[in-house]
XYZ file of C-alpha atoms in Angstrom:
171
model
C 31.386 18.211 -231.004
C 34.435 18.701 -229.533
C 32.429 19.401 -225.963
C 31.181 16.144 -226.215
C 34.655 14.366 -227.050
C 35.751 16.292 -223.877
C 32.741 14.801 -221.591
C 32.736 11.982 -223.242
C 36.315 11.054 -223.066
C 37.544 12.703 -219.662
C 40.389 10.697 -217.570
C 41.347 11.511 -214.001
C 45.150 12.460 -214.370
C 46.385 10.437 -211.082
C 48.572 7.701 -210.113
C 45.179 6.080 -208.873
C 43.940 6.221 -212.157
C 45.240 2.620 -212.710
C 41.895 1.814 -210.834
C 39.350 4.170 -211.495
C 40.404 5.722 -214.736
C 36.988 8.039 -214.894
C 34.580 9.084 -212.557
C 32.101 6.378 -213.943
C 34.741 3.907 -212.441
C 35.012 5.081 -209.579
C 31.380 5.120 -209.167
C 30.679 1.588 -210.153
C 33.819 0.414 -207.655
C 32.320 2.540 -204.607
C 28.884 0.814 -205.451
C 30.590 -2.503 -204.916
C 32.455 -1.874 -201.665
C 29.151 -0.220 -200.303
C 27.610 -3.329 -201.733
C 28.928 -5.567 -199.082
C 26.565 -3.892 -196.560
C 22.920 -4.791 -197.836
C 24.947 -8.172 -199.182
C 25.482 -8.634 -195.504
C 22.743 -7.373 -193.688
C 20.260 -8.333 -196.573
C 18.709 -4.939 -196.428
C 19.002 -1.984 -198.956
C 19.461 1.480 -197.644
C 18.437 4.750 -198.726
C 22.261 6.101 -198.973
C 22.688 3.093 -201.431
C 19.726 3.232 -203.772
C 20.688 7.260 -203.771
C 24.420 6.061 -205.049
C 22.896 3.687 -207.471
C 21.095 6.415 -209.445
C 24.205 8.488 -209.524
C 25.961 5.269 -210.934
C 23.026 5.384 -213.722
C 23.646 8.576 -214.593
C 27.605 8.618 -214.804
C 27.170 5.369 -216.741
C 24.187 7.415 -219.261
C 26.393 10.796 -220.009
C 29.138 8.968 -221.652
C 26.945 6.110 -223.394
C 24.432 9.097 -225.119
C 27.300 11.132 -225.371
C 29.457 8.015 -227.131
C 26.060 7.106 -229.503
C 26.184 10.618 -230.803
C 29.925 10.733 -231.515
C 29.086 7.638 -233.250
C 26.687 8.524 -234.995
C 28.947 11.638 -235.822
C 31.489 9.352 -237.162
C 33.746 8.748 -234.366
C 35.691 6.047 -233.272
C 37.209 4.906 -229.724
C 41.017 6.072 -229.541
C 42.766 2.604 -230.044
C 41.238 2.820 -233.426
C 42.119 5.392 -235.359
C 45.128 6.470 -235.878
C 46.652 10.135 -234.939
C 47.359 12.622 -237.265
C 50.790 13.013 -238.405
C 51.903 16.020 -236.901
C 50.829 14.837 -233.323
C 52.916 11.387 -234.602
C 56.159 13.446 -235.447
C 56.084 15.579 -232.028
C 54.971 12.573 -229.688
C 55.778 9.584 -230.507
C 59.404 8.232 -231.117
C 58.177 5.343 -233.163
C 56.779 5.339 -236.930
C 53.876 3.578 -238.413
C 50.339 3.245 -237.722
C 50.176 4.504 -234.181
C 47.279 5.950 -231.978
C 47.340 9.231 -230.248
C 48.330 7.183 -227.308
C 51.299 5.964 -229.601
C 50.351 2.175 -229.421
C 49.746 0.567 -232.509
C 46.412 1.169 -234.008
C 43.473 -1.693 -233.339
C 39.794 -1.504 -235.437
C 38.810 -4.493 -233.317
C 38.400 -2.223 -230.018
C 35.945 -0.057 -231.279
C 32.597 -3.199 -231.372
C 34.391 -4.433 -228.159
C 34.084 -0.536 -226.334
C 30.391 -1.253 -227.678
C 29.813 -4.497 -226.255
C 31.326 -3.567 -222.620
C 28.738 -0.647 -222.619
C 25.914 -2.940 -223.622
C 27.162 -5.241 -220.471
C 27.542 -2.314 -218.092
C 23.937 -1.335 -219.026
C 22.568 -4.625 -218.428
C 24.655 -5.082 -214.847
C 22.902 -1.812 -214.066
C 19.574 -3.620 -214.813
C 20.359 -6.797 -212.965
C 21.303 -4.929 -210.086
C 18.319 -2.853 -210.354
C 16.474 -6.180 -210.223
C 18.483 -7.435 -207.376
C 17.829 -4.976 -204.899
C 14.160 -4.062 -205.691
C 13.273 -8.150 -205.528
C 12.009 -8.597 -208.765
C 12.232 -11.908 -210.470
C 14.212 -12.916 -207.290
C 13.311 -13.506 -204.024
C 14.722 -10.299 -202.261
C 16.589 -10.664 -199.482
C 18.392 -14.207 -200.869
C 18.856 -11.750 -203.897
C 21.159 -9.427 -202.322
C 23.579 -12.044 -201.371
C 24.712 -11.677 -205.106
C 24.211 -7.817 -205.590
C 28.479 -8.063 -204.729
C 29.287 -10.419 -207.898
C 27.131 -7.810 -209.853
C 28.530 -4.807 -208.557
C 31.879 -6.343 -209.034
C 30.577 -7.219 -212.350
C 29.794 -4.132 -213.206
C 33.293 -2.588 -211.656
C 35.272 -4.772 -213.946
C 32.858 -3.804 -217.435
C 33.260 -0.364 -216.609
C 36.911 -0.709 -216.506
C 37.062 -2.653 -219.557
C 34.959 0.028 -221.138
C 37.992 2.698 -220.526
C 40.508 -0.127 -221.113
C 39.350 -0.896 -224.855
C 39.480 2.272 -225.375
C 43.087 3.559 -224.803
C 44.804 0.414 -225.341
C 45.422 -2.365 -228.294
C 44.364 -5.396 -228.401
C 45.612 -8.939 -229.500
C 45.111 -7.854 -233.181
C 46.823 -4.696 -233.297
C 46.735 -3.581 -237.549
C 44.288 -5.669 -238.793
């Protein structure tokens, strides 16, 4: 279990990390610079279907990795709150805090849900997009940037929920 808490919850340990925070981030915000090519040219490349896939699969390991911790029990960070050892030896504050030492927020844990649900189904639409299903295909690549940015901004939301509280910190 705690392997999986590990993969499922690793963080890049940069000052970058403000932008990508994980390497599914980073993924999904290369996809949508290299986006602006077949936007542009209204042609999909092999280099960029390849990079897609890998964007699949870095978006896959922490989902089936987050629905068995789930299903385990577990809860995002911002939820729970830390034991009280780690409390006394980190954080200068008292109260209900997370291992983060913000305040603790239930709310964040359906939200960390519902981002993965939308970064799932941004994956789909851009599967859609650039295979020209549903949508004629080369007028449908014009918008394969607003779903890769999309899909940038869900995945960072994903992380975001997470670590931090919300509006409704304690209740």
């Amino acid at each position: 279990m705690e392997f999986l808490r590990l993969v499922h919850g690793y963080l890049f340990d940069t000052p970058l990390a403000l932008l990508f925070p994980t390497p599914y981030t980073l993924s999904a915000l290369i996809l949508f610079v290299w986006s602006l090519g077949p936007a542009l040219k209204r042609q999909v490349g092999r280099g960029f279907l390849v990079w897609l896939r890998v964007v699949w699969v870095l978006t896959l390991i922490p989902a089936v990795t987050g629905v068995i911790l789930a299903v385990g029990g577990a809860k995002v960070p911002s939820a729970v709150r830390a034991n009280t050892e780690y409390l006394q030896e980190n954080c200068r504050q008292v109260g209900d805090l997370t291992r983060y030492c913000l305040p603790v927020d239930p709310s964040r844990d359906w939200e960390h849900w519902m981002y993965t649900g939308l970064a799932l189904l941004s994956l789909y639409v851009i599967e859609v997009l650039v295979k020209g299903r549903l949508v004629e295909h080369r007028s449908g690549l014009r918008f394969l940037p607003v779903a890769t940015l999309f899909l940038y901004g869900v995945a960072y939301m994903v992380v975001r929920v997470a670590l931090l509280p919300g509006s409704t910190p304690g209740t």
